[in-house]
Tab-separated table of C-alpha atoms in Angstrom:
chain	number	residue	atom	x	y	z
A	298	UNK	CA	19.522	11.611	2.457
A	299	UNK	CA	19.755	8.426	4.230
A	300	UNK	CA	20.791	5.664	2.780
A	301	UNK	CA	18.628	2.487	2.632
A	302	UNK	CA	20.077	-0.881	2.342
A	303	UNK	CA	17.221	-2.763	0.179
A	304	UNK	CA	18.956	-5.956	1.112
A	305	UNK	CA	17.746	-5.942	4.222
A	306	UNK	CA	14.267	-4.591	4.058
A	307	UNK	CA	11.679	-7.681	3.771
A	308	UNK	CA	9.574	-4.884	1.830
A	309	UNK	CA	11.923	-4.949	-1.194
A	310	UNK	CA	12.990	-8.494	-0.795
A	311	UNK	CA	9.113	-9.580	-0.956
A	312	UNK	CA	9.086	-7.585	-4.457
A	313	UNK	CA	12.226	-9.241	-5.756
A	314	UNK	CA	10.609	-12.723	-4.338
A	315	UNK	CA	7.106	-11.495	-6.142
A	316	UNK	CA	8.211	-10.305	-9.233
A	317	UNK	CA	11.029	-12.765	-9.861
A	318	UNK	CA	12.621	-10.030	-11.883
A	319	UNK	CA	16.815	-9.575	-11.501
A	320	UNK	CA	17.675	-7.427	-8.218
A	321	UNK	CA	18.647	-4.183	-10.494
A	322	UNK	CA	15.610	-4.237	-12.727
A	323	UNK	CA	13.254	-4.307	-9.572
A	324	UNK	CA	15.290	-1.279	-7.730
A	325	UNK	CA	15.574	0.821	-11.068
A	326	UNK	CA	11.828	-0.067	-11.696
A	327	UNK	CA	11.259	1.151	-7.909
A	328	UNK	CA	12.862	4.375	-8.441
A	329	UNK	CA	11.207	5.517	-11.782
A	330	UNK	CA	7.878	4.038	-11.133
A	331	UNK	CA	6.472	7.836	-9.695
A	332	UNK	CA	7.362	9.341	-13.141
A	333	UNK	CA	5.808	6.598	-15.242
A	334	UNK	CA	2.638	6.719	-12.946
A	335	UNK	CA	2.044	10.173	-13.355
A	336	UNK	CA	2.376	9.730	-17.065
A	337	UNK	CA	-0.203	7.153	-17.572
A	338	UNK	CA	-2.396	8.692	-15.013
A	339	UNK	CA	-2.548	12.063	-17.291
A	340	UNK	CA	-2.923	9.904	-20.103
A	341	UNK	CA	-5.656	7.932	-18.975
A	342	UNK	CA	-7.499	11.459	-18.182
A	343	UNK	CA	-6.896	12.438	-21.834
A	344	UNK	CA	-8.043	9.562	-23.301
A	345	UNK	CA	-11.197	9.535	-21.161
A	346	UNK	CA	-10.819	6.343	-19.751
A	347	UNK	CA	-12.148	5.607	-16.047
A	348	UNK	CA	-9.319	6.454	-13.281
A	349	UNK	CA	-10.472	3.954	-11.288
A	350	UNK	CA	-9.478	1.389	-13.887
A	351	UNK	CA	-5.839	3.219	-13.621
A	352	UNK	CA	-5.275	1.927	-10.122
A	353	UNK	CA	-6.809	-1.432	-10.649
A	354	UNK	CA	-4.630	-2.392	-13.522
A	355	UNK	CA	-1.135	-0.696	-13.390
A	356	UNK	CA	1.556	-2.829	-11.557
A	357	UNK	CA	3.911	0.419	-11.011
A	358	UNK	CA	2.075	0.858	-7.711
A	359	UNK	CA	4.078	-2.071	-6.119
A	360	UNK	CA	6.923	-0.870	-7.150
A	361	UNK	CA	6.392	2.811	-6.071
A	362	UNK	CA	4.935	1.643	-2.712
A	363	UNK	CA	7.823	-0.192	-1.757
A	364	UNK	CA	10.160	2.560	-2.410
A	365	UNK	CA	7.988	4.498	-0.113
A	366	UNK	CA	7.729	1.798	2.189
A	367	UNK	CA	11.161	1.615	2.697
A	368	UNK	CA	11.494	5.046	3.381
A	369	UNK	CA	9.106	4.979	6.272
A	370	UNK	CA	10.453	1.906	7.289
A	371	UNK	CA	14.197	3.236	7.563
A	372	UNK	CA	12.622	6.165	9.821
A	373	UNK	CA	10.574	3.229	11.615
A	374	UNK	CA	7.439	5.519	10.734
A	375	UNK	CA	4.983	2.803	11.140
A	376	UNK	CA	6.627	1.349	14.175
A	377	UNK	CA	6.081	4.673	16.185
A	378	UNK	CA	2.628	4.971	14.665
A	379	UNK	CA	1.870	1.311	16.179
A	380	UNK	CA	3.304	1.736	19.343
A	381	UNK	CA	1.121	5.389	19.533
A	382	UNK	CA	-1.756	3.153	18.756
A	383	UNK	CA	-0.956	1.159	21.610
A	384	UNK	CA	-0.603	3.612	24.019
A	385	UNK	CA	-3.779	4.938	23.159
A	386	UNK	CA	-5.340	1.627	23.754
A	387	UNK	CA	-6.591	1.443	19.930
A	388	UNK	CA	-7.540	-2.156	18.717
A	389	UNK	CA	-9.523	-2.305	15.644
A	390	UNK	CA	-7.817	-0.616	12.939
A	391	UNK	CA	-8.848	-0.312	9.356
A	392	UNK	CA	-6.143	0.313	6.769
A	393	UNK	CA	-8.289	2.229	3.683
A	394	UNK	CA	-6.391	2.230	0.502
A	395	UNK	CA	-3.895	-0.075	2.054
A	396	UNK	CA	-1.658	-0.909	-0.840
A	397	UNK	CA	0.815	-3.451	-0.510
A	398	UNK	CA	-0.154	-4.031	2.974
A	399	UNK	CA	2.894	-3.097	4.901
A	400	UNK	CA	1.131	-1.044	7.552
A	401	UNK	CA	-1.540	-4.027	7.965
A	402	UNK	CA	1.524	-6.808	8.171
A	403	UNK	CA	2.919	-4.632	11.151
A	404	UNK	CA	-0.302	-3.999	12.904
A	405	UNK	CA	-0.925	-8.152	12.723
A	406	UNK	CA	2.525	-8.693	14.207
A	407	UNK	CA	1.745	-6.324	17.210
A	408	UNK	CA	-1.736	-7.983	18.019
A	409	UNK	CA	-3.810	-5.523	16.567
A	410	UNK	CA	-7.352	-6.206	15.122
A	411	UNK	CA	-6.590	-4.994	11.719
A	412	UNK	CA	-8.727	-4.808	8.308
A	413	UNK	CA	-7.234	-4.189	4.830
A	414	UNK	CA	-9.171	-2.449	2.295
A	415	UNK	CA	-8.014	-1.772	-1.498
A	416	UNK	CA	-9.252	-1.691	-4.684
A	417	UNK	CA	-9.369	-5.290	-6.448
A	418	UNK	CA	-6.455	-5.612	-8.765
A	419	UNK	CA	-2.923	-5.865	-9.130
A	420	UNK	CA	-1.676	-3.838	-6.021
A	421	UNK	CA	-4.223	-6.032	-4.091
A	422	UNK	CA	-3.331	-9.539	-5.465
A	423	UNK	CA	0.185	-8.312	-4.115
A	424	UNK	CA	-1.033	-7.383	-0.900
A	425	UNK	CA	-2.666	-10.636	-0.321
A	426	UNK	CA	0.211	-12.530	-1.550
A	427	UNK	CA	2.599	-10.832	1.276
A	428	UNK	CA	-0.085	-11.708	3.865
A	429	UNK	CA	0.502	-15.044	3.097
A	430	UNK	CA	4.072	-15.138	2.724
A	431	UNK	CA	4.506	-13.340	6.259
A	432	UNK	CA	2.334	-15.713	8.146
A	433	UNK	CA	-0.424	-12.864	7.943
A	434	UNK	CA	-2.829	-14.575	5.986
A	435	UNK	CA	-5.581	-14.261	8.924
A	436	UNK	CA	-5.767	-10.073	8.389
A	437	UNK	CA	-9.834	-9.239	7.682
A	438	UNK	CA	-9.780	-8.278	3.812
A	439	UNK	CA	-12.603	-6.128	2.954
A	440	UNK	CA	-13.656	-6.260	-0.314
A	441	UNK	CA	-14.621	-3.714	-2.672
A	442	UNK	CA	-18.570	-4.786	-2.774
A	443	UNK	CA	-18.679	-3.479	0.920
A	444	UNK	CA	-18.164	-0.027	2.397
A	445	UNK	CA	-15.756	-0.314	5.164
A	446	UNK	CA	-16.515	3.712	6.231
A	447	UNK	CA	-20.207	2.281	7.341
A	448	UNK	CA	-18.204	0.333	10.175
A	449	UNK	CA	-17.291	2.142	13.411
A	450	UNK	CA	-13.085	1.923	13.904
A	451	UNK	CA	-11.089	2.885	16.750
A	452	UNK	CA	-8.327	4.346	13.970
A	453	UNK	CA	-8.826	4.342	10.274
A	454	UNK	CA	-5.439	4.443	8.307
A	455	UNK	CA	-6.065	6.789	5.089
A	456	UNK	CA	-2.024	7.171	4.336
A	457	UNK	CA	-1.350	8.820	0.910
A	458	UNK	CA	-5.050	8.006	-0.775
A	459	UNK	CA	-7.300	11.181	-0.432
A	460	UNK	CA	-5.572	12.616	-3.171
A	461	UNK	CA	-6.555	9.831	-5.502
A	462	UNK	CA	-10.166	10.019	-4.515
A	463	UNK	CA	-12.232	12.480	-6.726
A	464	UNK	CA	-14.494	13.781	-3.564
A	465	UNK	CA	-12.464	13.171	-0.497
A	466	UNK	CA	-14.692	15.235	1.643
A	467	UNK	CA	-17.195	12.306	1.772
A	468	UNK	CA	-14.603	9.762	3.094
A	469	UNK	CA	-13.599	12.304	5.221
A	470	UNK	CA	-16.466	12.617	6.444
């Protein structure tokens, strides 16, 4: 597997700055977050708690998504997607379940009309911080009380979201 130099990754450096934790702790937490997330998800289910609150409350997603996004960054995945969006002359883009907002930041940097939608909570708070830090504060935010799927889009990015939704068929339709 390709080695990723996290000290050259804006994504990792943003998390380091945001958390104000030592680099080794942030690195380790990024590495194991997916294990703890799975454990906590099953715990929520066993305790009969609303799963949606699990997604809103945990801060582990910012670590898990940071690791995932650094892998995508390493392979230029988002850059390749944006290149294709531009080739197809698409402009109005929705990042549905936007996580830490890396796709939105990249779209904004490439002049696309980008809208970001994420559940209210820790992950969204971090993404909004990243938008400000990376001079992308004018990314259009769609708040939870509005259904972004009622609007027309040139492209909807739903990367790694559908598996977290109880009835994904509704979203797909």
